[in-house]
Short mmCIF file of C-alpha atoms and ligand atoms in Angstrom, two decimals:
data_model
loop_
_atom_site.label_atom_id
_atom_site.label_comp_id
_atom_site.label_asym_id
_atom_site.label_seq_id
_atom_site.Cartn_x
_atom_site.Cartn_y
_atom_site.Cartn_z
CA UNK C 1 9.88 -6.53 -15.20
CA UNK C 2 10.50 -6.76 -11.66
CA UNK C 3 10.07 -3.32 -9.50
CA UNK C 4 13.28 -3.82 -7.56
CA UNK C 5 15.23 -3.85 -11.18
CA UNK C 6 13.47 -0.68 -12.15
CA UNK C 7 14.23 1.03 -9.22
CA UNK C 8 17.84 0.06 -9.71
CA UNK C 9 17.99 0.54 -12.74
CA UNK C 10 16.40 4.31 -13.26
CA UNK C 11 18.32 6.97 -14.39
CA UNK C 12 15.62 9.39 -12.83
CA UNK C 13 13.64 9.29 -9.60
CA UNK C 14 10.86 6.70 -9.58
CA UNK C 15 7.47 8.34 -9.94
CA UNK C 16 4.57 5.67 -9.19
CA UNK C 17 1.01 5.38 -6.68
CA UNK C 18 -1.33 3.68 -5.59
CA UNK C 19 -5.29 3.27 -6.33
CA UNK C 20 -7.84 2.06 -4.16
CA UNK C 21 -10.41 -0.09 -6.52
CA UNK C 22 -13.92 1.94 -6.03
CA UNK C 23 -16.73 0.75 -3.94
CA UNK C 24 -18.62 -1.54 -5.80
CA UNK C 25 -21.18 -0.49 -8.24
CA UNK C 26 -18.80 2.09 -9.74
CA UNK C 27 -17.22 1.48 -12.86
CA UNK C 28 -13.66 0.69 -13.71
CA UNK C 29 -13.25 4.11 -15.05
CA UNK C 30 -13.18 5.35 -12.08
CA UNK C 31 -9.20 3.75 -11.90
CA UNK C 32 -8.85 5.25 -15.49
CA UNK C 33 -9.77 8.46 -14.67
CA UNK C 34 -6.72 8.67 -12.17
CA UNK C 35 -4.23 6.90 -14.47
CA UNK C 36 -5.14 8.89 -17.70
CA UNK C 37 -4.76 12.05 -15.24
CA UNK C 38 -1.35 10.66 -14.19
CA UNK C 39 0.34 8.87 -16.81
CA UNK C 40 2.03 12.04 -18.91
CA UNK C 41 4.67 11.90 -15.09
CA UNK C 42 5.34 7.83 -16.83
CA UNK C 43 4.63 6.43 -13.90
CA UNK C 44 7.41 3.12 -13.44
CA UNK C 45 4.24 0.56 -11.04
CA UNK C 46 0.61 1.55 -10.81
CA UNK C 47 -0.13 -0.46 -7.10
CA UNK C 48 -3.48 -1.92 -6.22
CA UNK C 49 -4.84 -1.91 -2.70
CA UNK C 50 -6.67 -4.87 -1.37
CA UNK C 51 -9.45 -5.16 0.91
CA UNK C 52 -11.44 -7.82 2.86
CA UNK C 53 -15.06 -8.35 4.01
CA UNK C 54 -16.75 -6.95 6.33
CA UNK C 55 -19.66 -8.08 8.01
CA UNK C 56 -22.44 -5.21 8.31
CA UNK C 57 -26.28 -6.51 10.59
CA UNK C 58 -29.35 -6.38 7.74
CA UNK C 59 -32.13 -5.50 9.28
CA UNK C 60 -35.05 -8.36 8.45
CA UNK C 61 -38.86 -7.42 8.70
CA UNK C 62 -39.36 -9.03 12.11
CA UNK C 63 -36.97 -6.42 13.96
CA UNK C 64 -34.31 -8.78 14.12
CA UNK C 65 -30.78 -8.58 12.17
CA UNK C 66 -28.88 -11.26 10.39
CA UNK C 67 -24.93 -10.59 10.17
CA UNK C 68 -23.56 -10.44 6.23
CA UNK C 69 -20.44 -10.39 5.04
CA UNK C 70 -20.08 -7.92 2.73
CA UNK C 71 -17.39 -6.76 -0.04
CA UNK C 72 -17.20 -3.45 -0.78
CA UNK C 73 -14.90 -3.15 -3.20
CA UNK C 74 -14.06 -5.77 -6.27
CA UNK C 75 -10.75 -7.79 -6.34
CA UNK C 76 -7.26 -6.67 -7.07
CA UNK C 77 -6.55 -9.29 -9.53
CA UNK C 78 -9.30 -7.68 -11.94
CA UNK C 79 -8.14 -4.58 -11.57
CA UNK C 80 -4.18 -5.24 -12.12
CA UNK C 81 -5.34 -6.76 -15.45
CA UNK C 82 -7.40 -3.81 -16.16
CA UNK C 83 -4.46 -2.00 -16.15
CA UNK C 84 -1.75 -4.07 -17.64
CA UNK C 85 -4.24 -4.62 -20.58
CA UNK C 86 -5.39 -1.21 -21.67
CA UNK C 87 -1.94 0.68 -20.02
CA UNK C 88 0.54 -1.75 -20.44
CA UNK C 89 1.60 0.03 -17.26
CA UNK C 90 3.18 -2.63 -14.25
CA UNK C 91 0.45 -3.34 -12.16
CA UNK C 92 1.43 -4.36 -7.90
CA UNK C 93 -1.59 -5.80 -6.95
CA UNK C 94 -1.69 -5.91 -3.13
CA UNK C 95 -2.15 -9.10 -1.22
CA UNK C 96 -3.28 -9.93 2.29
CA UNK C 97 -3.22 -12.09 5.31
CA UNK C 98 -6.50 -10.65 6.78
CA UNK C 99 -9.78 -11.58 5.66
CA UNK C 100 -8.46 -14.23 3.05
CA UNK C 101 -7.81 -17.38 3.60
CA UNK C 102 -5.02 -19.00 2.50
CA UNK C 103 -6.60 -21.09 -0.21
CA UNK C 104 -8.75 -17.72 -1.44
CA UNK C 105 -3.99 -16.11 -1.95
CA UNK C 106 -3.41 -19.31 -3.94
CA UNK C 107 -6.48 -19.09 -6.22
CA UNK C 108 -5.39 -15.35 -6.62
CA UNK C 109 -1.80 -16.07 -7.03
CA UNK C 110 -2.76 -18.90 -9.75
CA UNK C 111 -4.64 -15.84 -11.35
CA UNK C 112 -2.15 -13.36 -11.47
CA UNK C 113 0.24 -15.78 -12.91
CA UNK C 114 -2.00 -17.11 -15.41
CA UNK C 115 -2.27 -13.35 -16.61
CA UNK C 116 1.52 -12.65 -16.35
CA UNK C 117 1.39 -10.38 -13.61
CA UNK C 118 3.98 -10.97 -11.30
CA UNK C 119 5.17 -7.93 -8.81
CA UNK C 120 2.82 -7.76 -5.66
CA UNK C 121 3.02 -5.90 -2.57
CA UNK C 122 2.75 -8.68 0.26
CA UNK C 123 0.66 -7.11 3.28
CA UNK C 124 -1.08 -8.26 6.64
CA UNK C 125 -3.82 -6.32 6.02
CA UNK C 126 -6.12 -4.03 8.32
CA UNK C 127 -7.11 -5.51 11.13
CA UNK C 128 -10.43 -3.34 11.73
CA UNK C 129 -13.81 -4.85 11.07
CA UNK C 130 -12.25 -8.24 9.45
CA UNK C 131 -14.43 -11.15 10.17
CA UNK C 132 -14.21 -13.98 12.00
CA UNK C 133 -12.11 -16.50 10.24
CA UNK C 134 -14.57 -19.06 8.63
CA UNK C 135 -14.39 -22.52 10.44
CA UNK C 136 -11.97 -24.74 8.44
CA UNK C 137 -10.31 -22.37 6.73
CA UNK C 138 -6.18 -21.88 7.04
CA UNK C 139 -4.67 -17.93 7.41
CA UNK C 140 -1.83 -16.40 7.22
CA UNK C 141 -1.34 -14.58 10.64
CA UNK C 142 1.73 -12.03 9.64
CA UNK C 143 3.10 -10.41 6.48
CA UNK C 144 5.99 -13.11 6.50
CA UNK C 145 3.40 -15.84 6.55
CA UNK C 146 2.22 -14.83 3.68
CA UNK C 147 5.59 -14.35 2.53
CA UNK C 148 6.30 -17.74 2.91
CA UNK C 149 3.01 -18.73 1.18
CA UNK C 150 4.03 -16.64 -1.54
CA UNK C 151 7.90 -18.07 -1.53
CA UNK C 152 6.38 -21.68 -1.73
CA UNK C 153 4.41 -20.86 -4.79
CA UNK C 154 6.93 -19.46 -6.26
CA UNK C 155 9.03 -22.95 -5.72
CA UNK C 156 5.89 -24.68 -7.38
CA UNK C 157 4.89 -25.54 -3.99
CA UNK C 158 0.66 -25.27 -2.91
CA UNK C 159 -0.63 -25.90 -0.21
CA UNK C 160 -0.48 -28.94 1.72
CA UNK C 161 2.61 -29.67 -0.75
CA UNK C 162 0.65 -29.60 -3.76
CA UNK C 163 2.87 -28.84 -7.03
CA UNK C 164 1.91 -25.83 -9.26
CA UNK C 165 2.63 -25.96 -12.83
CA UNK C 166 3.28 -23.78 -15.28
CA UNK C 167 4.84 -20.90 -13.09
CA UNK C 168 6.33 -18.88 -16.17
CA UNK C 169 7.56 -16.42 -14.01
CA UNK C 170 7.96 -16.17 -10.17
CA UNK C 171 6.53 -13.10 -8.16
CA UNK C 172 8.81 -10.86 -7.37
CA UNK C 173 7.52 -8.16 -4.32
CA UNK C 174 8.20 -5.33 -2.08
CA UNK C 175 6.69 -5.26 1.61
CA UNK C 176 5.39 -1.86 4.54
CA UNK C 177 7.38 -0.43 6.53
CA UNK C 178 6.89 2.62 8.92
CA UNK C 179 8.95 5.36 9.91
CA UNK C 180 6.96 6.27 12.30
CA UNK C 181 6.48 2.61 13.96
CA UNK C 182 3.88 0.03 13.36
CA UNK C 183 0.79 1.08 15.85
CA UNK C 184 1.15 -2.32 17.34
CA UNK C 185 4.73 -2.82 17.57
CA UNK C 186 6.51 -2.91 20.81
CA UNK C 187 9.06 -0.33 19.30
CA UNK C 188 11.27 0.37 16.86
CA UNK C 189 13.51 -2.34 17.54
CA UNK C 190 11.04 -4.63 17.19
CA UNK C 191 9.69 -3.53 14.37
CA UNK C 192 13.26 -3.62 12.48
CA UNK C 193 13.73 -6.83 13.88
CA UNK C 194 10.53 -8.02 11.59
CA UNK C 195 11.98 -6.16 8.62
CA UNK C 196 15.17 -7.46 8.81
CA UNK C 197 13.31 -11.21 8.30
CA UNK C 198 11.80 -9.72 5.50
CA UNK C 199 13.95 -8.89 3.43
CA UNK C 200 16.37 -12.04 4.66
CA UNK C 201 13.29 -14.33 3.00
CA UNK C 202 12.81 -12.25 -0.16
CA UNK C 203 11.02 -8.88 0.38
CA UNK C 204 13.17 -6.68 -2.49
CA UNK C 205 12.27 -3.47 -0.67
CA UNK C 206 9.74 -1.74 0.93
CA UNK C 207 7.13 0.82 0.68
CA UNK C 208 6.16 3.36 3.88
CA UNK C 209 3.39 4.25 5.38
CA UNK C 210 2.51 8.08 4.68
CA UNK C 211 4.54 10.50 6.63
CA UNK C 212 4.65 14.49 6.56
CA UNK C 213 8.17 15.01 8.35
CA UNK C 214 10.73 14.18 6.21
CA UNK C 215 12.74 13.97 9.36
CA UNK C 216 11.23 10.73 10.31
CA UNK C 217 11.88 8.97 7.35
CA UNK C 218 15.42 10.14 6.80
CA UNK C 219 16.50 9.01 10.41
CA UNK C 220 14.45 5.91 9.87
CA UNK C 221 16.47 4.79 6.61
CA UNK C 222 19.57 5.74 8.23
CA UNK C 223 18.88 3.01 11.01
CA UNK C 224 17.62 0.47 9.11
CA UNK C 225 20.85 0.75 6.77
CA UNK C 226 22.70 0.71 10.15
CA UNK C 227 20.80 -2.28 10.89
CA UNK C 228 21.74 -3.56 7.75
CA UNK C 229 19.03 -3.32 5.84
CA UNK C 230 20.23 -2.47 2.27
CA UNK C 231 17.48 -2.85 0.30
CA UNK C 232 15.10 0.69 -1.24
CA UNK C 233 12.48 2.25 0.99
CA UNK C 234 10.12 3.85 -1.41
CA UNK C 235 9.22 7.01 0.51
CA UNK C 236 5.00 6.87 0.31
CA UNK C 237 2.81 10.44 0.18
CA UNK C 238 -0.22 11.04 1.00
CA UNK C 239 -1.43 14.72 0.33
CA UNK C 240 -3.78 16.13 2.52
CA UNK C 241 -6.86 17.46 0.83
CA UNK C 242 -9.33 18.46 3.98
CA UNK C 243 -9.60 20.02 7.25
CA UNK C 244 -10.50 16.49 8.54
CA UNK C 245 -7.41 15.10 8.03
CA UNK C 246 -5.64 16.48 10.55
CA UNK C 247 -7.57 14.92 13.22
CA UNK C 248 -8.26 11.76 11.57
CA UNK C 249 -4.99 10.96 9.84
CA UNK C 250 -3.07 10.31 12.59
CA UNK C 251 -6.02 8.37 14.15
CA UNK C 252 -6.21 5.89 11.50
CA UNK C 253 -2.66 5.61 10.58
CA UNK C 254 -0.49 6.84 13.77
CA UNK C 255 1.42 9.16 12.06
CA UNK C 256 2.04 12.78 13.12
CA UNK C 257 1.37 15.99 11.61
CA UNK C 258 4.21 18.00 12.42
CA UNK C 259 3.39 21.39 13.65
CA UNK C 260 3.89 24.16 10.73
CA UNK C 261 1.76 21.59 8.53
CA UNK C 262 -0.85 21.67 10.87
CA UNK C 263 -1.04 25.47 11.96
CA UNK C 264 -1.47 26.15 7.48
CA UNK C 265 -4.66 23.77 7.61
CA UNK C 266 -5.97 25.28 11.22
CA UNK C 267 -5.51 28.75 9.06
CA UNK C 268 -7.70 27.36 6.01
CA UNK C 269 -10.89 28.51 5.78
CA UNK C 270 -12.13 25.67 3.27
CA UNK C 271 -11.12 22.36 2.35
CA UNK C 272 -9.88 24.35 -1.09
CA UNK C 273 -7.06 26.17 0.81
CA UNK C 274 -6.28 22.53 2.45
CA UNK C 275 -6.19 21.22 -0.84
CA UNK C 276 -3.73 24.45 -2.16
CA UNK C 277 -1.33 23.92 1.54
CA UNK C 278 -1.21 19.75 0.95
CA UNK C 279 -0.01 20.55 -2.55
CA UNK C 280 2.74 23.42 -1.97
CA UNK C 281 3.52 20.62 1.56
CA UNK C 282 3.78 17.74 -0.63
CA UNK C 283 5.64 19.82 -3.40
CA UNK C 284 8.41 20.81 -0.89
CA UNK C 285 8.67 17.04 0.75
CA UNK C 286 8.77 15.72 -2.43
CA UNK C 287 12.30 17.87 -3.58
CA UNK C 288 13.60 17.14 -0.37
CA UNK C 289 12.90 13.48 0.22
CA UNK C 290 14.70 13.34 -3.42
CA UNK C 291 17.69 15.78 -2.63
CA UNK C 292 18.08 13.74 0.04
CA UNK C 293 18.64 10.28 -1.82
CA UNK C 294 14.97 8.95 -1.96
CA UNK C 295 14.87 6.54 -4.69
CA UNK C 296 11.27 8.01 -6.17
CA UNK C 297 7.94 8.76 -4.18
CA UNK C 298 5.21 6.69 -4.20
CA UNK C 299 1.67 8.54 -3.86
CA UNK C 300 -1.56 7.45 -2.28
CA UNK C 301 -3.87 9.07 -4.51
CA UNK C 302 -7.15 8.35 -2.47
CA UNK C 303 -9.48 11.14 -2.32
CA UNK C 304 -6.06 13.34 -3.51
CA UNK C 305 -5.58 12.85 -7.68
CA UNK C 306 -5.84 16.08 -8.45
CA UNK C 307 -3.18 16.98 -5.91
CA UNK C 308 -0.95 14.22 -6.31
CA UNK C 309 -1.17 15.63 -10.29
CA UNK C 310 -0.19 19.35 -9.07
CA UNK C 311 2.50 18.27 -6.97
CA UNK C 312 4.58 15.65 -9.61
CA UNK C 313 3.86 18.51 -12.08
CA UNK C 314 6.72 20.42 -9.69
CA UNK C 315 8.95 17.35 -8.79
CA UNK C 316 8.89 15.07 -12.01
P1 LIG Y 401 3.26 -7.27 9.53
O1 LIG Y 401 4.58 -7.22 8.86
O2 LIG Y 401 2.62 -8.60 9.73
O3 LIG Y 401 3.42 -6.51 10.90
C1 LIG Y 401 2.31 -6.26 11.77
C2 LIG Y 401 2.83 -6.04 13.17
O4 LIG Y 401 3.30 -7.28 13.70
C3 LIG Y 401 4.00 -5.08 13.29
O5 LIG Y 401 3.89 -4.44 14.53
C4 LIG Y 401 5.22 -5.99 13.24
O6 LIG Y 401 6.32 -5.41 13.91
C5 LIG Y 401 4.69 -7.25 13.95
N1 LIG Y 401 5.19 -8.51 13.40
C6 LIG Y 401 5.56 -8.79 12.14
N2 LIG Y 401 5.87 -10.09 12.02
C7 LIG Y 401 5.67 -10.64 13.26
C8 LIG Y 401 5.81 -11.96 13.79
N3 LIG Y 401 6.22 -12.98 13.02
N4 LIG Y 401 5.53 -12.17 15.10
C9 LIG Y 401 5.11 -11.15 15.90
N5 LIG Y 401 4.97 -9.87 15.42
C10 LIG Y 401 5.23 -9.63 14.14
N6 LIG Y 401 -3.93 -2.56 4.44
C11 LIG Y 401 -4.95 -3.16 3.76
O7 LIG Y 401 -5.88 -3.70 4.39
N7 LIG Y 401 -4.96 -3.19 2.38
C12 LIG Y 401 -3.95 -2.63 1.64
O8 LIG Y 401 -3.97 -2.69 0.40
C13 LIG Y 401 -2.87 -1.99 2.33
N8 LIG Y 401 -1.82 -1.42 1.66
C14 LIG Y 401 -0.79 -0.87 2.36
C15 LIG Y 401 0.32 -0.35 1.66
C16 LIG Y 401 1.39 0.21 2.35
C17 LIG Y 401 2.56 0.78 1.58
C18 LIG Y 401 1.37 0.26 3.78
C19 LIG Y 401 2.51 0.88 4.53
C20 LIG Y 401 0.29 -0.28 4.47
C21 LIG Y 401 -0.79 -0.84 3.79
N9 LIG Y 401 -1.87 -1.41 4.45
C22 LIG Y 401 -2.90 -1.99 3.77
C23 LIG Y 401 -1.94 -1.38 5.92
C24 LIG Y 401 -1.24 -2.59 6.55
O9 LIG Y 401 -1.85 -3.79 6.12
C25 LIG Y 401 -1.35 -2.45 8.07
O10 LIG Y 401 -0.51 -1.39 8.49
C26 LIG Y 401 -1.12 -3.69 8.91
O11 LIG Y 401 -1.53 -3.38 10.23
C27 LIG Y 401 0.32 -4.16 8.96
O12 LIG Y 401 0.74 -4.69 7.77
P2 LIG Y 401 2.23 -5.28 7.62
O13 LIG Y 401 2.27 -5.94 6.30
O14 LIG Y 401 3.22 -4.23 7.93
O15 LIG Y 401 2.18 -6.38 8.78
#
């Protein structure tokens, strides 16, 4: 089923989040652990985050380094059929531009539709730490390259005009958008500008970044629909869980933490009174993003599970 119907289609707010696949080494029940903690809330779209290489320097016995490319994590595409398999939950696996080539999408797009998974969330990807693009290889610069990658396949169209077969059914995917502004963008405008292209060549609605002032998001849905951009914005939150984050939070993801938030954690003593003021925050967003018309709340779970279970305990 496609996400865009089941938002549109729900009686009742749309509970769902996303997992980040655990550094390699780890098992898969790591990802369990969070869905068997969070599936009594039924969530509607379990998503997948994706990640590229990164090259680290090994050190080699004559003093001298050799640069690796390293992945840290394992693929998406496992993962989403981890889930669909033993869950039968809807698995968004996320896709990127950065650090994957375009051949390395279709091989993972021929994947996912060989399994019958077929909602994605179509990204650019991090730009920190990605490597070099190999020599040769063909990438997708911007989300609505990819986009168009994606659009193509869907068509029966591969690359360098190739026709896919057997396309049972075609992916169907929501896209980021920020409240708050993409770091890189000019402005607002701008940024709306690139959303409006989105959703004009398929994106069926989007998913923020993490915010922590409702404010921000309601004024930012009330321009895009001004804008005329129709489409759901899936508020996404992120509860915080340490003293740390209140520096480093807005540092990674230029986001701000809006005053009353941040005088509670300055107050904590330990990361367990953090914990305890991200839930009762995140508890209080939650009932108001929905009061106000949110159509569900998508939750980042990283490093936050246990929170993330407190607070839909109180809102779902
Ligand atoms: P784009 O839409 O490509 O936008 C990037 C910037 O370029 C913006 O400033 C935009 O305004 C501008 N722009 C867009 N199109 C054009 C164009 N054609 N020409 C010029 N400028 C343009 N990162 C990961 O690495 N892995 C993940 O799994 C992941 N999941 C995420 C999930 C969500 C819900 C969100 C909000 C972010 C996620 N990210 C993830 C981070 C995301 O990849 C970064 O924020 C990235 O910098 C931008 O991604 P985008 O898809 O919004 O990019």
């Amino acid at each position: 089923m496609r996400i865009i119907d089941i938002i549109n289609e729900s009686k009742n707010p749309v509970f769902s989040f996303e997992i980040l696949p655990p550094l390699k080494g780890n098992s898969v029940y790591k990802v369990y652990d969070i869905i068997d903690k969070l599936k009594v809330f039924d969530p509607k779209f379990v998503n997948i985050t994706s990640h590229h290489s990164e090259y680290i320097y090994k050190p080699l016995p004559d003093g001298t380094h050799r640069r690796v490319s390293v992945v840290k994590r394992p693929g998406t595409v496992a993962i989403a059929a981890a889930i669909q398999n033993r869950y039968g939950l809807i698995p968004v696996p996320h896709i990127l531009c950065k650090g994957f080539s375009k051949e390395e999408t279709e091989y993972a797009l021929l994947d996912l539709n060989f399994l019958g998974i077929n909602n994605l969330l179509v990204l650019r990807g991090d730009v920190k730490g990605v490597e070099t693009p190999i020599p040769g290889a063909r990438y997708n610069e911007y989300a609505g390259d990819l986009q168009e990658q994606v659009n193509l396949f869907n068509k029966g169209i591969g690359l360098d005009d190739m026709k896919i077969e057997g396309i049972s059914t075609p992916f169907s995917y929501g896209m980021a958008c920020y409240p708050e502004k993409h770091e890189e963008a000019p402005n607002m405008d701008s940024d709306i500008h690139y959303m409006k292209k989105k959703v004009e060549n398929g994106a069926d609605y989007f998913i923020t970044q993490m915010f922590f002032d409702n404010e921000k998001y309601f004024s930012f849905v009330e321009r895009c629909r001004r804008e005329g951009i129709t489409v759901p914005i899936l508020p996404g939150l992120k509860p915080v869980t340490r003293k740390t984050h209140l520096n480093m939070l807005p540092k990674t993801f230029r986001i701000d933490i809006p005053e009353e938030l941040a005088s509670r954690i300055r107050e904590c003593k330990s990361d367990t009174e953090v914990k305890q003021a991200g839930i009762e925050w995140g508890i209080r967003q939650a009932k108001e993003l929905l009061d106000g018309g949110a159509p569900g709340i998508h939750f980042y779970t990283m490093s936050a599970s246990d929170s993330v279970l407190e607070i839909a305990k109180k809102v779902f």
